[in-house]
GROMACS .gro file of C-alpha atoms in nm:
model
  207
    1UNK     CA    1  -0.054  -0.028  -0.020
    2UNK     CA    2   0.062   0.369  -0.061
    3UNK     CA    3  -0.004   0.639   0.134
    4UNK     CA    4   0.056   1.028   0.053
    5UNK     CA    5  -0.073   1.370   0.167
    6UNK     CA    6  -0.237   1.112   0.486
    7UNK     CA    7  -0.321   1.176   0.889
    8UNK     CA    8  -0.320   0.885   1.073
    9UNK     CA    9  -0.431   1.048   1.425
   10UNK     CA   10  -0.563   0.950   1.790
   11UNK     CA   11  -0.661   0.561   1.699
   12UNK     CA   12  -0.567   0.292   2.094
   13UNK     CA   13  -0.509  -0.002   2.079
   14UNK     CA   14  -0.607  -0.215   2.440
   15UNK     CA   15  -0.514  -0.524   2.547
   16UNK     CA   16  -0.587  -0.612   2.976
   17UNK     CA   17  -0.458  -1.042   3.030
   18UNK     CA   18  -0.256  -1.300   3.185
   19UNK     CA   19   0.007  -1.184   2.889
   20UNK     CA   20  -0.126  -0.838   2.682
   21UNK     CA   21   0.030  -0.689   2.403
   22UNK     CA   22  -0.065  -0.436   2.275
   23UNK     CA   23   0.130  -0.341   1.971
   24UNK     CA   24   0.053  -0.067   1.658
   25UNK     CA   25  -0.167   0.274   1.801
   26UNK     CA   26  -0.139   0.364   1.417
   27UNK     CA   27   0.044   0.159   1.294
   28UNK     CA   28   0.047  -0.200   1.236
   29UNK     CA   29   0.239  -0.333   0.962
   30UNK     CA   30   0.270  -0.765   0.951
   31UNK     CA   31   0.530  -0.881   0.633
   32UNK     CA   32   0.391  -0.515   0.426
   33UNK     CA   33   0.485  -0.381   0.217
   34UNK     CA   34   0.420   0.004   0.247
   35UNK     CA   35   0.551   0.349   0.142
   36UNK     CA   36   0.428   0.697   0.322
   37UNK     CA   37   0.498   1.031   0.202
   38UNK     CA   38   0.414   1.387   0.356
   39UNK     CA   39   0.201   1.181   0.621
   40UNK     CA   40   0.171   1.289   1.021
   41UNK     CA   41   0.158   0.900   1.222
   42UNK     CA   42   0.060   1.195   1.586
   43UNK     CA   43  -0.160   1.138   1.902
   44UNK     CA   44  -0.123   0.765   1.902
   45UNK     CA   45  -0.126   0.512   2.206
   46UNK     CA   46  -0.080   0.160   2.307
   47UNK     CA   47  -0.153   0.059   2.648
   48UNK     CA   48  -0.064  -0.277   2.806
   49UNK     CA   49  -0.196  -0.354   3.165
   50UNK     CA   50  -0.116  -0.715   3.359
   51UNK     CA   51  -0.222  -0.755   3.664
   52UNK     CA   52  -0.124  -1.098   3.773
   53UNK     CA   53   0.166  -1.250   3.969
   54UNK     CA   54   0.367  -1.607   3.900
   55UNK     CA   55   0.612  -1.407   3.577
   56UNK     CA   56   0.329  -1.216   3.339
   57UNK     CA   57   0.418  -0.946   3.139
   58UNK     CA   58   0.260  -0.604   2.952
   59UNK     CA   59   0.348  -0.532   2.599
   60UNK     CA   60   0.315  -0.198   2.509
   61UNK     CA   61   0.533  -0.206   2.178
   62UNK     CA   62   0.502   0.065   1.844
   63UNK     CA   63   0.249   0.367   2.023
   64UNK     CA   64   0.299   0.516   1.681
   65UNK     CA   65   0.467   0.200   1.450
   66UNK     CA   66   0.443  -0.143   1.517
   67UNK     CA   67   0.684  -0.312   1.241
   68UNK     CA   68   0.662  -0.715   1.232
   69UNK     CA   69   0.765  -1.004   1.001
   70UNK     CA   70   1.057  -1.079   0.803
   71UNK     CA   71   0.926  -0.916   0.505
   72UNK     CA   72   0.860  -0.556   0.671
   73UNK     CA   73   0.964  -0.334   0.425
   74UNK     CA   74   0.826  -0.019   0.500
   75UNK     CA   75   0.931   0.353   0.410
   76UNK     CA   76   0.873   0.711   0.570
   77UNK     CA   77   0.911   1.002   0.342
   78UNK     CA   78   0.819   1.328   0.456
   79UNK     CA   79   0.713   1.236   0.754
   80UNK     CA   80   0.576   1.330   1.114
   81UNK     CA   81   0.615   1.061   1.398
   82UNK     CA   82   0.493   1.258   1.676
   83UNK     CA   83   0.354   1.291   2.012
   84UNK     CA   84   0.218   0.878   2.066
   85UNK     CA   85   0.267   0.681   2.380
   86UNK     CA   86   0.432   0.326   2.429
   87UNK     CA   87   0.156   0.269   2.802
   88UNK     CA   88   0.221  -0.032   3.031
   89UNK     CA   89  -0.009  -0.076   3.345
   90UNK     CA   90   0.072  -0.366   3.624
   91UNK     CA   91  -0.170  -0.378   3.911
   92UNK     CA   92  -0.004  -0.591   4.109
   93UNK     CA   93   0.189  -0.598   4.383
   94UNK     CA   94   0.415  -0.929   4.434
   95UNK     CA   95   0.777  -0.835   4.189
   96UNK     CA   96   0.657  -1.124   3.951
   97UNK     CA   97   0.520  -0.949   3.696
   98UNK     CA   98   0.611  -0.704   3.476
   99UNK     CA   99   0.509  -0.381   3.313
  100UNK     CA  100   0.756  -0.316   2.984
  101UNK     CA  101   0.662   0.006   2.751
  102UNK     CA  102   0.858  -0.018   2.455
  103UNK     CA  103   0.907   0.252   2.059
  104UNK     CA  104   0.639   0.523   2.193
  105UNK     CA  105   0.660   0.633   1.819
  106UNK     CA  106   0.809   0.275   1.593
  107UNK     CA  107   0.942  -0.027   1.692
  108UNK     CA  108   1.080  -0.237   1.559
  109UNK     CA  109   1.075  -0.624   1.604
  110UNK     CA  110   1.202  -0.705   1.263
  111UNK     CA  111   1.300  -0.635   0.892
  112UNK     CA  112   1.364  -0.355   0.683
  113UNK     CA  113   1.211   0.027   0.732
  114UNK     CA  114   1.308   0.356   0.586
  115UNK     CA  115   1.309   0.708   0.737
  116UNK     CA  116   1.431   1.051   0.476
  117UNK     CA  117   1.346   1.379   0.544
  118UNK     CA  118   1.171   1.274   0.870
  119UNK     CA  119   1.074   1.361   1.230
  120UNK     CA  120   1.107   1.186   1.543
  121UNK     CA  121   0.993   1.376   1.861
  122UNK     CA  122   0.807   1.388   2.151
  123UNK     CA  123   0.690   1.041   2.202
  124UNK     CA  124   0.659   0.823   2.496
  125UNK     CA  125   0.691   0.552   2.673
  126UNK     CA  126   0.522   0.518   3.058
  127UNK     CA  127   0.338   0.363   3.252
  128UNK     CA  128   0.206   0.355   3.676
  129UNK     CA  129   0.219   0.130   3.847
  130UNK     CA  130   0.473  -0.149   3.992
  131UNK     CA  131   0.760  -0.263   3.778
  132UNK     CA  132   0.835  -0.070   3.476
  133UNK     CA  133   1.061  -0.140   3.220
  134UNK     CA  134   1.091   0.211   2.987
  135UNK     CA  135   1.349   0.163   2.665
  136UNK     CA  136   1.295   0.424   2.352
  137UNK     CA  137   1.068   0.623   2.336
  138UNK     CA  138   1.200   0.709   1.971
  139UNK     CA  139   1.226   0.441   1.835
  140UNK     CA  140   1.298   0.055   1.962
  141UNK     CA  141   1.468  -0.207   1.734
  142UNK     CA  142   1.437  -0.561   1.816
  143UNK     CA  143   1.621  -0.681   1.533
  144UNK     CA  144   1.475  -0.432   1.230
  145UNK     CA  145   1.708  -0.298   1.016
  146UNK     CA  146   1.677   0.006   1.049
  147UNK     CA  147   1.798   0.321   0.803
  148UNK     CA  148   1.780   0.710   0.855
  149UNK     CA  149   1.828   0.926   0.623
  150UNK     CA  150   1.831   1.341   0.691
  151UNK     CA  151   1.538   1.196   1.024
  152UNK     CA  152   1.552   1.378   1.330
  153UNK     CA  153   1.440   1.150   1.691
  154UNK     CA  154   1.461   1.478   1.890
  155UNK     CA  155   1.259   1.536   2.211
  156UNK     CA  156   1.108   1.245   2.307
  157UNK     CA  157   1.063   1.170   2.649
  158UNK     CA  158   1.067   0.939   2.991
  159UNK     CA  159   1.357   0.709   2.805
  160UNK     CA  160   1.613   0.687   2.513
  161UNK     CA  161   1.569   0.812   2.199
  162UNK     CA  162   1.646   0.557   2.053
  163UNK     CA  163   1.667   0.171   2.189
  164UNK     CA  164   1.956  -0.096   1.976
  165UNK     CA  165   1.861  -0.505   2.128
  166UNK     CA  166   1.901  -0.606   1.842
  167UNK     CA  167   1.965  -0.587   1.414
  168UNK     CA  168   2.099  -0.327   1.297
  169UNK     CA  169   2.067   0.076   1.337
  170UNK     CA  170   2.226   0.306   1.029
  171UNK     CA  171   2.206   0.685   1.049
  172UNK     CA  172   2.330   0.904   0.821
  173UNK     CA  173   2.264   1.285   0.835
  174UNK     CA  174   2.069   1.323   1.156
  175UNK     CA  175   2.011   1.448   1.451
  176UNK     CA  176   1.919   1.288   1.797
  177UNK     CA  177   1.867   1.579   2.041
  178UNK     CA  178   1.687   1.693   2.338
  179UNK     CA  179   1.588   1.316   2.417
  180UNK     CA  180   1.567   1.180   2.826
  181UNK     CA  181   1.801   0.926   2.865
  182UNK     CA  182   2.046   0.835   2.606
  183UNK     CA  183   1.999   0.934   2.258
  184UNK     CA  184   2.168   0.660   2.159
  185UNK     CA  185   2.168   0.265   2.373
  186UNK     CA  186   2.293  -0.103   2.110
  187UNK     CA  187   2.233  -0.366   2.422
  188UNK     CA  188   2.321  -0.548   2.141
  189UNK     CA  189   2.393  -0.589   1.686
  190UNK     CA  190   2.475  -0.285   1.468
  191UNK     CA  191   2.485   0.035   1.495
  192UNK     CA  192   2.661   0.267   1.271
  193UNK     CA  193   2.661   0.677   1.272
  194UNK     CA  194   2.755   0.861   0.924
  195UNK     CA  195   2.752   1.259   0.996
  196UNK     CA  196   2.468   1.288   1.246
  197UNK     CA  197   2.481   1.531   1.549
  198UNK     CA  198   2.451   1.381   1.880
  199UNK     CA  199   2.354   1.649   2.162
  200UNK     CA  200   2.156   1.758   2.408
  201UNK     CA  201   2.072   1.441   2.562
  202UNK     CA  202   2.073   1.384   2.955
  203UNK     CA  203   2.350   1.105   2.816
  204UNK     CA  204   2.483   1.076   2.491
  205UNK     CA  205   2.493   0.774   2.406
  206UNK     CA  206   2.554   0.431   2.545
  207UNK     CA  207   2.655  -0.012   2.476
   0.00000   0.00000   0.00000
């Protein structure tokens, strides 16, 4: 599918069960080849909640966009991905359950995602309750291949600008600025940065 001059706004996905998964508040792409040009993906929410002991979890993945499936290939050109929320709630108080909030703007599970002259800003990964893990308020990459050119990851809140858990992230002439915690964090996989500005984050990079 091809999307041009579109607004994807104020969508909400909610899941509350023993192991809950809320994926892609605005866009959920599974083995999809899609292009977005001059689109705004704004004010969307993924909301995952859990209330159980014995090691059950809530996974909120991609408030704005969730990409999964090895054959997925998504392109964002001249787009705005902003003010999206990955929200989680751990209702239990026995320390065995946990809420994971990852990818306030974008969550890439696998496949390929390309961002060209796109802004990823003012997204959040946050939650309530007892046990909470917040990772990648701008972008969380779990194992995909991410390419970014002339793109800004700025002013994302509660967690890191970019979290690379696995896979690869390649940045060329990008700006990563004013994000909470690190601008870029590499847990595993590879991160390549060329001619880019990393500035004004709580911590600029780690991993």
